[in-house]
Amino acid sequence: MTQEHGNGAGGPARRAGDKGRYGRLSRERVLLAALEVVDRDGLAGLSMRKLGAELGVEAMALYRYAPSKDALLDGLVEEFWLQVDLELSRDLDDPGGAAESKRRPTEPPGWQPGLHRIARATYGVALRHPHVVPLLATRLLATPLARRPLPVLRSDERVLALLYAYGFAEPEAIRIHRRFTAWLLGFILVELRAMDDDPEEPDPAFRLGLHRIPVGELPRLRASALGLADRGGPDELAAGLEALLVGDSG
């Protein structure tokens, strides 16, 4: 989408320049800069104006690479899954099951270890980019399947390819894909939900703001709040996934 500005004196319009402090823009550069802004300032801190300032260009120049705020948010989800791809490639494995020869010698073959690898990689990226995690849910709700970015679709393709490679028929593969996706996204959302009322407060009870929770009405929640604030970590992620997959066989 090309944006133009008038010169304020009735002269010919000019195109907003897209050469910033890091050289000429590209879609990848815009999305990576948006990810840095969100990592630092949260989703509420992301705007075209702030992103343009980050890159050293006019905000209007960005619309060639992200024609709307929704497109920018979809781009953040795309970057998230690209980083999952990178994590899995560093693992020197093929989660789709097509390259068992690359499997680590100490790791048993099978579709379940493959799902665990995908879950670990996704969890690791989520910890690095926690402010993007809500978009994994909201953009799925707002964006039809065929309009999702290719890296997002590859995340589904990877799981289905793994299951088909180990002999699952379509109904079973879809059922396991649904279980796996629901557990993984649900676990990450719960793991990274906001808990601290005052992050700078050293006392755990005051940091969580337990004085704001009425003990008479919510005694169990108040008593368990400190434990709920702790992260389960990759061990609980793996344990829940293992329990979910019990009874399935390839």
mmCIF file with all atom_site columns, N, CA, C and O in Angstrom, residues 93-145:
data_model
loop_
_atom_site.group_PDB
_atom_site.id
_atom_site.type_symbol
_atom_site.label_atom_id
_atom_site.label_alt_id
_atom_site.label_comp_id
_atom_site.label_asym_id
_atom_site.label_entity_id
_atom_site.label_seq_id
_atom_site.pdbx_PDB_ins_code
_atom_site.Cartn_x
_atom_site.Cartn_y
_atom_site.Cartn_z
_atom_site.occupancy
_atom_site.B_iso_or_equiv
_atom_site.pdbx_formal_charge
_atom_site.auth_seq_id
_atom_site.auth_comp_id
_atom_site.auth_asym_id
_atom_site.auth_atom_id
_atom_site.pdbx_PDB_model_num
ATOM 1   N N  . ASP A 1 93  ? 16.916  -31.978 14.269 1.00 0.00 ? 93  ASP A N  1
ATOM 2   C CA . ASP A 1 93  ? 15.925  -33.030 14.148 1.00 0.00 ? 93  ASP A CA 1
ATOM 3   C C  . ASP A 1 93  ? 14.873  -32.583 13.158 1.00 0.00 ? 93  ASP A C  1
ATOM 4   O O  . ASP A 1 93  ? 14.735  -31.404 12.877 1.00 0.00 ? 93  ASP A O  1
ATOM 5   N N  . ASP A 1 94  ? 14.149  -33.539 12.632 1.00 0.00 ? 94  ASP A N  1
ATOM 6   C CA . ASP A 1 94  ? 13.035  -33.248 11.741 1.00 0.00 ? 94  ASP A CA 1
ATOM 7   C C  . ASP A 1 94  ? 11.754  -33.651 12.457 1.00 0.00 ? 94  ASP A C  1
ATOM 8   O O  . ASP A 1 94  ? 11.417  -34.833 12.509 1.00 0.00 ? 94  ASP A O  1
ATOM 9   N N  . PRO A 1 95  ? 11.020  -32.683 13.050 1.00 0.00 ? 95  PRO A N  1
ATOM 10  C CA . PRO A 1 95  ? 9.814   -33.039 13.792 1.00 0.00 ? 95  PRO A CA 1
ATOM 11  C C  . PRO A 1 95  ? 8.746   -33.686 12.927 1.00 0.00 ? 95  PRO A C  1
ATOM 12  O O  . PRO A 1 95  ? 7.832   -34.299 13.445 1.00 0.00 ? 95  PRO A O  1
ATOM 13  N N  . GLY A 1 96  ? 8.845   -33.553 11.599 1.00 0.00 ? 96  GLY A N  1
ATOM 14  C CA . GLY A 1 96  ? 7.855   -34.178 10.735 1.00 0.00 ? 96  GLY A CA 1
ATOM 15  C C  . GLY A 1 96  ? 8.104   -35.655 10.514 1.00 0.00 ? 96  GLY A C  1
ATOM 16  O O  . GLY A 1 96  ? 7.345   -36.317 9.835  1.00 0.00 ? 96  GLY A O  1
ATOM 17  N N  . GLY A 1 97  ? 9.190   -36.199 11.064 1.00 0.00 ? 97  GLY A N  1
ATOM 18  C CA . GLY A 1 97  ? 9.439   -37.623 10.987 1.00 0.00 ? 97  GLY A CA 1
ATOM 19  C C  . GLY A 1 97  ? 10.080  -38.072 9.691  1.00 0.00 ? 97  GLY A C  1
ATOM 20  O O  . GLY A 1 97  ? 10.253  -39.269 9.474  1.00 0.00 ? 97  GLY A O  1
ATOM 21  N N  . ALA A 1 98  ? 10.467  -37.141 8.814  1.00 0.00 ? 98  ALA A N  1
ATOM 22  C CA . ALA A 1 98  ? 10.999  -37.526 7.512  1.00 0.00 ? 98  ALA A CA 1
ATOM 23  C C  . ALA A 1 98  ? 12.497  -37.742 7.536  1.00 0.00 ? 98  ALA A C  1
ATOM 24  O O  . ALA A 1 98  ? 13.077  -38.153 6.539  1.00 0.00 ? 98  ALA A O  1
ATOM 25  N N  . ALA A 1 99  ? 13.161  -37.459 8.647  1.00 0.00 ? 99  ALA A N  1
ATOM 26  C CA . ALA A 1 99  ? 14.622  -37.557 8.677  1.00 0.00 ? 99  ALA A CA 1
ATOM 27  C C  . ALA A 1 99  ? 15.058  -38.179 9.995  1.00 0.00 ? 99  ALA A C  1
ATOM 28  O O  . ALA A 1 99  ? 15.762  -37.585 10.785 1.00 0.00 ? 99  ALA A O  1
ATOM 29  N N  . GLU A 1 100 ? 14.665  -39.425 10.221 1.00 0.00 ? 100 GLU A N  1
ATOM 30  C CA . GLU A 1 100 ? 15.020  -40.097 11.461 1.00 0.00 ? 100 GLU A CA 1
ATOM 31  C C  . GLU A 1 100 ? 16.527  -40.257 11.601 1.00 0.00 ? 100 GLU A C  1
ATOM 32  O O  . GLU A 1 100 ? 17.044  -40.399 12.701 1.00 0.00 ? 100 GLU A O  1
ATOM 33  N N  . SER A 1 101 ? 17.253  -40.230 10.470 1.00 0.00 ? 101 SER A N  1
ATOM 34  C CA . SER A 1 101 ? 18.702  -40.371 10.550 1.00 0.00 ? 101 SER A CA 1
ATOM 35  C C  . SER A 1 101 ? 19.342  -39.212 11.289 1.00 0.00 ? 101 SER A C  1
ATOM 36  O O  . SER A 1 101 ? 20.472  -39.316 11.769 1.00 0.00 ? 101 SER A O  1
ATOM 37  N N  . LYS A 1 102 ? 18.636  -38.057 11.390 1.00 0.00 ? 102 LYS A N  1
ATOM 38  C CA . LYS A 1 102 ? 19.170  -36.901 12.086 1.00 0.00 ? 102 LYS A CA 1
ATOM 39  C C  . LYS A 1 102 ? 18.829  -36.922 13.578 1.00 0.00 ? 102 LYS A C  1
ATOM 40  O O  . LYS A 1 102 ? 19.242  -36.046 14.310 1.00 0.00 ? 102 LYS A O  1
ATOM 41  N N  . ARG A 1 103 ? 18.045  -37.936 13.999 1.00 0.00 ? 103 ARG A N  1
ATOM 42  C CA . ARG A 1 103 ? 17.638  -37.995 15.392 1.00 0.00 ? 103 ARG A CA 1
ATOM 43  C C  . ARG A 1 103 ? 18.849  -38.145 16.302 1.00 0.00 ? 103 ARG A C  1
ATOM 44  O O  . ARG A 1 103 ? 19.807  -38.843 15.988 1.00 0.00 ? 103 ARG A O  1
ATOM 45  N N  . ARG A 1 104 ? 18.811  -37.498 17.444 1.00 0.00 ? 104 ARG A N  1
ATOM 46  C CA . ARG A 1 104 ? 19.891  -37.624 18.407 1.00 0.00 ? 104 ARG A CA 1
ATOM 47  C C  . ARG A 1 104 ? 20.006  -39.076 18.858 1.00 0.00 ? 104 ARG A C  1
ATOM 48  O O  . ARG A 1 104 ? 19.007  -39.723 19.155 1.00 0.00 ? 104 ARG A O  1
ATOM 49  N N  . PRO A 1 105 ? 21.232  -39.607 18.951 1.00 0.00 ? 105 PRO A N  1
ATOM 50  C CA . PRO A 1 105 ? 21.395  -41.032 19.275 1.00 0.00 ? 105 PRO A CA 1
ATOM 51  C C  . PRO A 1 105 ? 20.775  -41.414 20.615 1.00 0.00 ? 105 PRO A C  1
ATOM 52  O O  . PRO A 1 105 ? 20.341  -42.548 20.798 1.00 0.00 ? 105 PRO A O  1
ATOM 53  N N  . THR A 1 106 ? 20.742  -40.492 21.581 1.00 0.00 ? 106 THR A N  1
ATOM 54  C CA . THR A 1 106 ? 20.238  -40.814 22.908 1.00 0.00 ? 106 THR A CA 1
ATOM 55  C C  . THR A 1 106 ? 18.724  -40.663 23.017 1.00 0.00 ? 106 THR A C  1
ATOM 56  O O  . THR A 1 106 ? 18.162  -40.944 24.058 1.00 0.00 ? 106 THR A O  1
ATOM 57  N N  . GLU A 1 107 ? 18.091  -40.225 21.980 1.00 0.00 ? 107 GLU A N  1
ATOM 58  C CA . GLU A 1 107 ? 16.660  -39.958 22.031 1.00 0.00 ? 107 GLU A CA 1
ATOM 59  C C  . GLU A 1 107 ? 15.891  -41.042 21.299 1.00 0.00 ? 107 GLU A C  1
ATOM 60  O O  . GLU A 1 107 ? 16.189  -41.338 20.144 1.00 0.00 ? 107 GLU A O  1
ATOM 61  N N  . PRO A 1 108 ? 14.898  -41.671 21.941 1.00 0.00 ? 108 PRO A N  1
ATOM 62  C CA . PRO A 1 108 ? 14.173  -42.743 21.268 1.00 0.00 ? 108 PRO A CA 1
ATOM 63  C C  . PRO A 1 108 ? 13.344  -42.203 20.115 1.00 0.00 ? 108 PRO A C  1
ATOM 64  O O  . PRO A 1 108 ? 12.895  -41.065 20.146 1.00 0.00 ? 108 PRO A O  1
ATOM 65  N N  . PRO A 1 109 ? 13.138  -43.027 19.083 1.00 0.00 ? 109 PRO A N  1
ATOM 66  C CA . PRO A 1 109 ? 12.304  -42.590 17.972 1.00 0.00 ? 109 PRO A CA 1
ATOM 67  C C  . PRO A 1 109 ? 10.843  -42.581 18.380 1.00 0.00 ? 109 PRO A C  1
ATOM 68  O O  . PRO A 1 109 ? 10.458  -43.155 19.390 1.00 0.00 ? 109 PRO A O  1
ATOM 69  N N  . GLY A 1 110 ? 10.027  -41.961 17.574 1.00 0.00 ? 110 GLY A N  1
ATOM 70  C CA . GLY A 1 110 ? 8.598   -42.014 17.830 1.00 0.00 ? 110 GLY A CA 1
ATOM 71  C C  . GLY A 1 110 ? 7.941   -40.664 17.718 1.00 0.00 ? 110 GLY A C  1
ATOM 72  O O  . GLY A 1 110 ? 8.592   -39.618 17.767 1.00 0.00 ? 110 GLY A O  1
ATOM 73  N N  . TRP A 1 111 ? 6.610   -40.693 17.579 1.00 0.00 ? 111 TRP A N  1
ATOM 74  C CA . TRP A 1 111 ? 5.864   -39.457 17.415 1.00 0.00 ? 111 TRP A CA 1
ATOM 75  C C  . TRP A 1 111 ? 5.736   -38.699 18.722 1.00 0.00 ? 111 TRP A C  1
ATOM 76  O O  . TRP A 1 111 ? 5.684   -37.463 18.721 1.00 0.00 ? 111 TRP A O  1
ATOM 77  N N  . GLN A 1 112 ? 5.702   -39.387 19.858 1.00 0.00 ? 112 GLN A N  1
ATOM 78  C CA . GLN A 1 112 ? 5.573   -38.694 21.135 1.00 0.00 ? 112 GLN A CA 1
ATOM 79  C C  . GLN A 1 112 ? 6.807   -37.846 21.459 1.00 0.00 ? 112 GLN A C  1
ATOM 80  O O  . GLN A 1 112 ? 6.671   -36.679 21.822 1.00 0.00 ? 112 GLN A O  1
ATOM 81  N N  . PRO A 1 113 ? 8.038   -38.394 21.311 1.00 0.00 ? 113 PRO A N  1
ATOM 82  C CA . PRO A 1 113 ? 9.210   -37.514 21.477 1.00 0.00 ? 113 PRO A CA 1
ATOM 83  C C  . PRO A 1 113 ? 9.198   -36.337 20.511 1.00 0.00 ? 113 PRO A C  1
ATOM 84  O O  . PRO A 1 113 ? 9.641   -35.239 20.859 1.00 0.00 ? 113 PRO A O  1
ATOM 85  N N  . GLY A 1 114 ? 8.662   -36.541 19.311 1.00 0.00 ? 114 GLY A N  1
ATOM 86  C CA . GLY A 1 114 ? 8.569   -35.440 18.358 1.00 0.00 ? 114 GLY A CA 1
ATOM 87  C C  . GLY A 1 114 ? 7.667   -34.330 18.853 1.00 0.00 ? 114 GLY A C  1
ATOM 88  O O  . GLY A 1 114 ? 7.993   -33.143 18.745 1.00 0.00 ? 114 GLY A O  1
ATOM 89  N N  . LEU A 1 115 ? 6.524   -34.691 19.424 1.00 0.00 ? 115 LEU A N  1
ATOM 90  C CA . LEU A 1 115 ? 5.625   -33.683 19.981 1.00 0.00 ? 115 LEU A CA 1
ATOM 91  C C  . LEU A 1 115 ? 6.260   -32.976 21.177 1.00 0.00 ? 115 LEU A C  1
ATOM 92  O O  . LEU A 1 115 ? 6.088   -31.765 21.358 1.00 0.00 ? 115 LEU A O  1
ATOM 93  N N  . HIS A 1 116 ? 6.992   -33.720 21.990 1.00 0.00 ? 116 HIS A N  1
ATOM 94  C CA . HIS A 1 116 ? 7.671   -33.097 23.126 1.00 0.00 ? 116 HIS A CA 1
ATOM 95  C C  . HIS A 1 116 ? 8.714   -32.090 22.649 1.00 0.00 ? 116 HIS A C  1
ATOM 96  O O  . HIS A 1 116 ? 8.874   -31.021 23.264 1.00 0.00 ? 116 HIS A O  1
ATOM 97  N N  . ARG A 1 117 ? 9.420   -32.389 21.566 1.00 0.00 ? 117 ARG A N  1
ATOM 98  C CA . ARG A 1 117 ? 10.415  -31.440 21.043 1.00 0.00 ? 117 ARG A CA 1
ATOM 99  C C  . ARG A 1 117 ? 9.741   -30.153 20.575 1.00 0.00 ? 117 ARG A C  1
ATOM 100 O O  . ARG A 1 117 ? 10.226  -29.055 20.837 1.00 0.00 ? 117 ARG A O  1
ATOM 101 N N  . ILE A 1 118 ? 8.619   -30.302 19.880 1.00 0.00 ? 118 ILE A N  1
ATOM 102 C CA . ILE A 1 118 ? 7.894   -29.119 19.420 1.00 0.00 ? 118 ILE A CA 1
ATOM 103 C C  . ILE A 1 118 ? 7.415   -28.299 20.608 1.00 0.00 ? 118 ILE A C  1
ATOM 104 O O  . ILE A 1 118 ? 7.516   -27.062 20.616 1.00 0.00 ? 118 ILE A O  1
ATOM 105 N N  . ALA A 1 119 ? 6.894   -28.976 21.628 1.00 0.00 ? 119 ALA A N  1
ATOM 106 C CA . ALA A 1 119 ? 6.399   -28.269 22.814 1.00 0.00 ? 119 ALA A CA 1
ATOM 107 C C  . ALA A 1 119 ? 7.530   -27.524 23.515 1.00 0.00 ? 119 ALA A C  1
ATOM 108 O O  . ALA A 1 119 ? 7.362   -26.364 23.918 1.00 0.00 ? 119 ALA A O  1
ATOM 109 N N  . ARG A 1 120 ? 8.687   -28.165 23.677 1.00 0.00 ? 120 ARG A N  1
ATOM 110 C CA . ARG A 1 120 ? 9.811   -27.504 24.346 1.00 0.00 ? 120 ARG A CA 1
ATOM 111 C C  . ARG A 1 120 ? 10.266  -26.275 23.577 1.00 0.00 ? 120 ARG A C  1
ATOM 112 O O  . ARG A 1 120 ? 10.553  -25.223 24.159 1.00 0.00 ? 120 ARG A O  1
ATOM 113 N N  . ALA A 1 121 ? 10.368  -26.400 22.260 1.00 0.00 ? 121 ALA A N  1
ATOM 114 C CA . ALA A 1 121 ? 10.809  -25.268 21.442 1.00 0.00 ? 121 ALA A CA 1
ATOM 115 C C  . ALA A 1 121 ? 9.825   -24.110 21.538 1.00 0.00 ? 121 ALA A C  1
ATOM 116 O O  . ALA A 1 121 ? 10.219  -22.947 21.672 1.00 0.00 ? 121 ALA A O  1
ATOM 117 N N  . THR A 1 122 ? 8.526   -24.407 21.481 1.00 0.00 ? 122 THR A N  1
ATOM 118 C CA . THR A 1 122 ? 7.505   -23.368 21.555 1.00 0.00 ? 122 THR A CA 1
ATOM 119 C C  . THR A 1 122 ? 7.534   -22.682 22.919 1.00 0.00 ? 122 THR A C  1
ATOM 120 O O  . THR A 1 122 ? 7.425   -21.450 23.020 1.00 0.00 ? 122 THR A O  1
ATOM 121 N N  . TYR A 1 123 ? 7.685   -23.459 23.967 1.00 0.00 ? 123 TYR A N  1
ATOM 122 C CA . TYR A 1 123 ? 7.755   -22.907 25.321 1.00 0.00 ? 123 TYR A CA 1
ATOM 123 C C  . TYR A 1 123 ? 8.960   -21.983 25.468 1.00 0.00 ? 123 TYR A C  1
ATOM 124 O O  . TYR A 1 123 ? 8.853   -20.892 26.047 1.00 0.00 ? 123 TYR A O  1
ATOM 125 N N  . GLY A 1 124 ? 10.101  -22.381 24.917 1.00 0.00 ? 124 GLY A N  1
ATOM 126 C CA . GLY A 1 124 ? 11.295  -21.550 25.011 1.00 0.00 ? 124 GLY A CA 1
ATOM 127 C C  . GLY A 1 124 ? 11.124  -20.210 24.313 1.00 0.00 ? 124 GLY A C  1
ATOM 128 O O  . GLY A 1 124 ? 11.532  -19.163 24.836 1.00 0.00 ? 124 GLY A O  1
ATOM 129 N N  . VAL A 1 125 ? 10.518  -20.215 23.137 1.00 0.00 ? 125 VAL A N  1
ATOM 130 C CA . VAL A 1 125 ? 10.277  -18.959 22.422 1.00 0.00 ? 125 VAL A CA 1
ATOM 131 C C  . VAL A 1 125 ? 9.279   -18.099 23.190 1.00 0.00 ? 125 VAL A C  1
ATOM 132 O O  . VAL A 1 125 ? 9.418   -16.875 23.263 1.00 0.00 ? 125 VAL A O  1
ATOM 133 N N  . ALA A 1 126 ? 8.271   -18.730 23.785 1.00 0.00 ? 126 ALA A N  1
ATOM 134 C CA . ALA A 1 126 ? 7.280   -17.979 24.561 1.00 0.00 ? 126 ALA A CA 1
ATOM 135 C C  . ALA A 1 126 ? 7.922   -17.265 25.751 1.00 0.00 ? 126 ALA A C  1
ATOM 136 O O  . ALA A 1 126 ? 7.555   -16.131 26.068 1.00 0.00 ? 126 ALA A O  1
ATOM 137 N N  . LEU A 1 127 ? 8.877   -17.902 26.397 1.00 0.00 ? 127 LEU A N  1
ATOM 138 C CA . LEU A 1 127 ? 9.558   -17.253 27.520 1.00 0.00 ? 127 LEU A CA 1
ATOM 139 C C  . LEU A 1 127 ? 10.351  -16.038 27.061 1.00 0.00 ? 127 LEU A C  1
ATOM 140 O O  . LEU A 1 127 ? 10.479  -15.061 27.803 1.00 0.00 ? 127 LEU A O  1
ATOM 141 N N  . ARG A 1 128 ? 10.881  -16.088 25.850 1.00 0.00 ? 128 ARG A N  1
ATOM 142 C CA . ARG A 1 128 ? 11.658  -14.947 25.337 1.00 0.00 ? 128 ARG A CA 1
ATOM 143 C C  . ARG A 1 128 ? 10.758  -13.804 24.884 1.00 0.00 ? 128 ARG A C  1
ATOM 144 O O  . ARG A 1 128 ? 11.173  -12.647 24.911 1.00 0.00 ? 128 ARG A O  1
ATOM 145 N N  . HIS A 1 129 ? 9.547   -14.132 24.452 1.00 0.00 ? 129 HIS A N  1
ATOM 146 C CA . HIS A 1 129 ? 8.636   -13.115 23.916 1.00 0.00 ? 129 HIS A CA 1
ATOM 147 C C  . HIS A 1 129 ? 7.261   -13.234 24.572 1.00 0.00 ? 129 HIS A C  1
ATOM 148 O O  . HIS A 1 129 ? 6.244   -13.463 23.896 1.00 0.00 ? 129 HIS A O  1
ATOM 149 N N  . PRO A 1 130 ? 7.164   -13.043 25.883 1.00 0.00 ? 130 PRO A N  1
ATOM 150 C CA . PRO A 1 130 ? 5.893   -13.275 26.581 1.00 0.00 ? 130 PRO A CA 1
ATOM 151 C C  . PRO A 1 130 ? 4.766   -12.352 26.139 1.00 0.00 ? 130 PRO A C  1
ATOM 152 O O  . PRO A 1 130 ? 3.596   -12.736 26.200 1.00 0.00 ? 130 PRO A O  1
ATOM 153 N N  . HIS A 1 131 ? 5.096   -11.129 25.695 1.00 0.00 ? 131 HIS A N  1
ATOM 154 C CA . HIS A 1 131 ? 4.036   -10.199 25.305 1.00 0.00 ? 131 HIS A CA 1
ATOM 155 C C  . HIS A 1 131 ? 3.373   -10.599 23.985 1.00 0.00 ? 131 HIS A C  1
ATOM 156 O O  . HIS A 1 131 ? 2.275   -10.114 23.679 1.00 0.00 ? 131 HIS A O  1
ATOM 157 N N  . VAL A 1 132 ? 4.026   -11.461 23.212 1.00 0.00 ? 132 VAL A N  1
ATOM 158 C CA . VAL A 1 132 ? 3.438   -11.928 21.951 1.00 0.00 ? 132 VAL A CA 1
ATOM 159 C C  . VAL A 1 132 ? 2.470   -13.078 22.198 1.00 0.00 ? 132 VAL A C  1
ATOM 160 O O  . VAL A 1 132 ? 1.565   -13.321 21.395 1.00 0.00 ? 132 VAL A O  1
ATOM 161 N N  . VAL A 1 133 ? 2.640   -13.780 23.312 1.00 0.00 ? 133 VAL A N  1
ATOM 162 C CA . VAL A 1 133 ? 1.857   -14.987 23.572 1.00 0.00 ? 133 VAL A CA 1
ATOM 163 C C  . VAL A 1 133 ? 0.348   -14.757 23.486 1.00 0.00 ? 133 VAL A C  1
ATOM 164 O O  . VAL A 1 133 ? -0.369  -15.589 22.896 1.00 0.00 ? 133 VAL A O  1
ATOM 165 N N  . PRO A 1 134 ? -0.230  -13.672 24.032 1.00 0.00 ? 134 PRO A N  1
ATOM 166 C CA . PRO A 1 134 ? -1.690  -13.489 23.882 1.00 0.00 ? 134 PRO A CA 1
ATOM 167 C C  . PRO A 1 134 ? -2.145  -13.468 22.428 1.00 0.00 ? 134 PRO A C  1
ATOM 168 O O  . PRO A 1 134 ? -3.270  -13.885 22.125 1.00 0.00 ? 134 PRO A O  1
ATOM 169 N N  . LEU A 1 135 ? -1.281  -13.009 21.531 1.00 0.00 ? 135 LEU A N  1
ATOM 170 C CA . LEU A 1 135 ? -1.645  -12.963 20.119 1.00 0.00 ? 135 LEU A CA 1
ATOM 171 C C  . LEU A 1 135 ? -1.798  -14.355 19.519 1.00 0.00 ? 135 LEU A C  1
ATOM 172 O O  . LEU A 1 135 ? -2.508  -14.528 18.523 1.00 0.00 ? 135 LEU A O  1
ATOM 173 N N  . LEU A 1 136 ? -1.121  -15.347 20.088 1.00 0.00 ? 136 LEU A N  1
ATOM 174 C CA . LEU A 1 136 ? -1.257  -16.708 19.575 1.00 0.00 ? 136 LEU A CA 1
ATOM 175 C C  . LEU A 1 136 ? -2.700  -17.168 19.666 1.00 0.00 ? 136 LEU A C  1
ATOM 176 O O  . LEU A 1 136 ? -3.161  -17.956 18.839 1.00 0.00 ? 136 LEU A O  1
ATOM 177 N N  . ALA A 1 137 ? -3.419  -16.666 20.663 1.00 0.00 ? 137 ALA A N  1
ATOM 178 C CA . ALA A 1 137 ? -4.840  -17.009 20.808 1.00 0.00 ? 137 ALA A CA 1
ATOM 179 C C  . ALA A 1 137 ? -5.731  -16.027 20.061 1.00 0.00 ? 137 ALA A C  1
ATOM 180 O O  . ALA A 1 137 ? -6.594  -16.428 19.269 1.00 0.00 ? 137 ALA A O  1
ATOM 181 N N  . THR A 1 138 ? -5.516  -14.731 20.273 1.00 0.00 ? 138 THR A N  1
ATOM 182 C CA . THR A 1 138 ? -6.448  -13.753 19.708 1.00 0.00 ? 138 THR A CA 1
ATOM 183 C C  . THR A 1 138 ? -6.383  -13.705 18.190 1.00 0.00 ? 138 THR A C  1
ATOM 184 O O  . THR A 1 138 ? -7.423  -13.537 17.536 1.00 0.00 ? 138 THR A O  1
ATOM 185 N N  . ARG A 1 139 ? -5.203  -13.862 17.601 1.00 0.00 ? 139 ARG A N  1
ATOM 186 C CA . ARG A 1 139 ? -5.131  -13.821 16.149 1.00 0.00 ? 139 ARG A CA 1
ATOM 187 C C  . ARG A 1 139 ? -5.698  -15.094 15.525 1.00 0.00 ? 139 ARG A C  1
ATOM 188 O O  . ARG A 1 139 ? -6.218  -15.073 14.412 1.00 0.00 ? 139 ARG A O  1
ATOM 189 N N  . LEU A 1 140 ? -5.600  -16.242 16.251 1.00 0.00 ? 140 LEU A N  1
ATOM 190 C CA . LEU A 1 140 ? -6.267  -17.451 15.760 1.00 0.00 ? 140 LEU A CA 1
ATOM 191 C C  . LEU A 1 140 ? -7.779  -17.260 15.716 1.00 0.00 ? 140 LEU A C  1
ATOM 192 O O  . LEU A 1 140 ? -8.463  -17.753 14.822 1.00 0.00 ? 140 LEU A O  1
ATOM 193 N N  . LEU A 1 141 ? -8.310  -16.543 16.690 1.00 0.00 ? 141 LEU A N  1
ATOM 194 C CA . LEU A 1 141 ? -9.747  -16.293 16.729 1.00 0.00 ? 141 LEU A CA 1
ATOM 195 C C  . LEU A 1 141 ? -10.195 -15.292 15.672 1.00 0.00 ? 141 LEU A C  1
ATOM 196 O O  . LEU A 1 141 ? -11.347 -15.306 15.238 1.00 0.00 ? 141 LEU A O  1
ATOM 197 N N  . ALA A 1 142 ? -9.276  -14.410 15.251 1.00 0.00 ? 142 ALA A N  1
ATOM 198 C CA . ALA A 1 142 ? -9.641  -13.325 14.342 1.00 0.00 ? 142 ALA A CA 1
ATOM 199 C C  . ALA A 1 142 ? -9.276  -13.596 12.890 1.00 0.00 ? 142 ALA A C  1
ATOM 200 O O  . ALA A 1 142 ? -9.812  -12.934 11.996 1.00 0.00 ? 142 ALA A O  1
ATOM 201 N N  . THR A 1 143 ? -8.396  -14.553 12.633 1.00 0.00 ? 143 THR A N  1
ATOM 202 C CA . THR A 1 143 ? -7.865  -14.755 11.285 1.00 0.00 ? 143 THR A CA 1
ATOM 203 C C  . THR A 1 143 ? -8.243  -16.133 10.762 1.00 0.00 ? 143 THR A C  1
ATOM 204 O O  . THR A 1 143 ? -7.859  -17.146 11.352 1.00 0.00 ? 143 THR A O  1
ATOM 205 N N  . PRO A 1 144 ? -8.997  -16.218 9.657  1.00 0.00 ? 144 PRO A N  1
ATOM 206 C CA . PRO A 1 144 ? -9.367  -17.523 9.099  1.00 0.00 ? 144 PRO A CA 1
ATOM 207 C C  . PRO A 1 144 ? -8.135  -18.335 8.720  1.00 0.00 ? 144 PRO A C  1
ATOM 208 O O  . PRO A 1 144 ? -7.064  -17.783 8.429  1.00 0.00 ? 144 PRO A O  1
ATOM 209 N N  . LEU A 1 145 ? -8.277  -19.636 8.717  1.00 0.00 ? 145 LEU A N  1
ATOM 210 C CA . LEU A 1 145 ? -7.168  -20.548 8.473  1.00 0.00 ? 145 LEU A CA 1
ATOM 211 C C  . LEU A 1 145 ? -6.359  -20.175 7.238  1.00 0.00 ? 145 LEU A C  1
ATOM 212 O O  . LEU A 1 145 ? -5.128  -20.035 7.291  1.00 0.00 ? 145 LEU A O  1
#
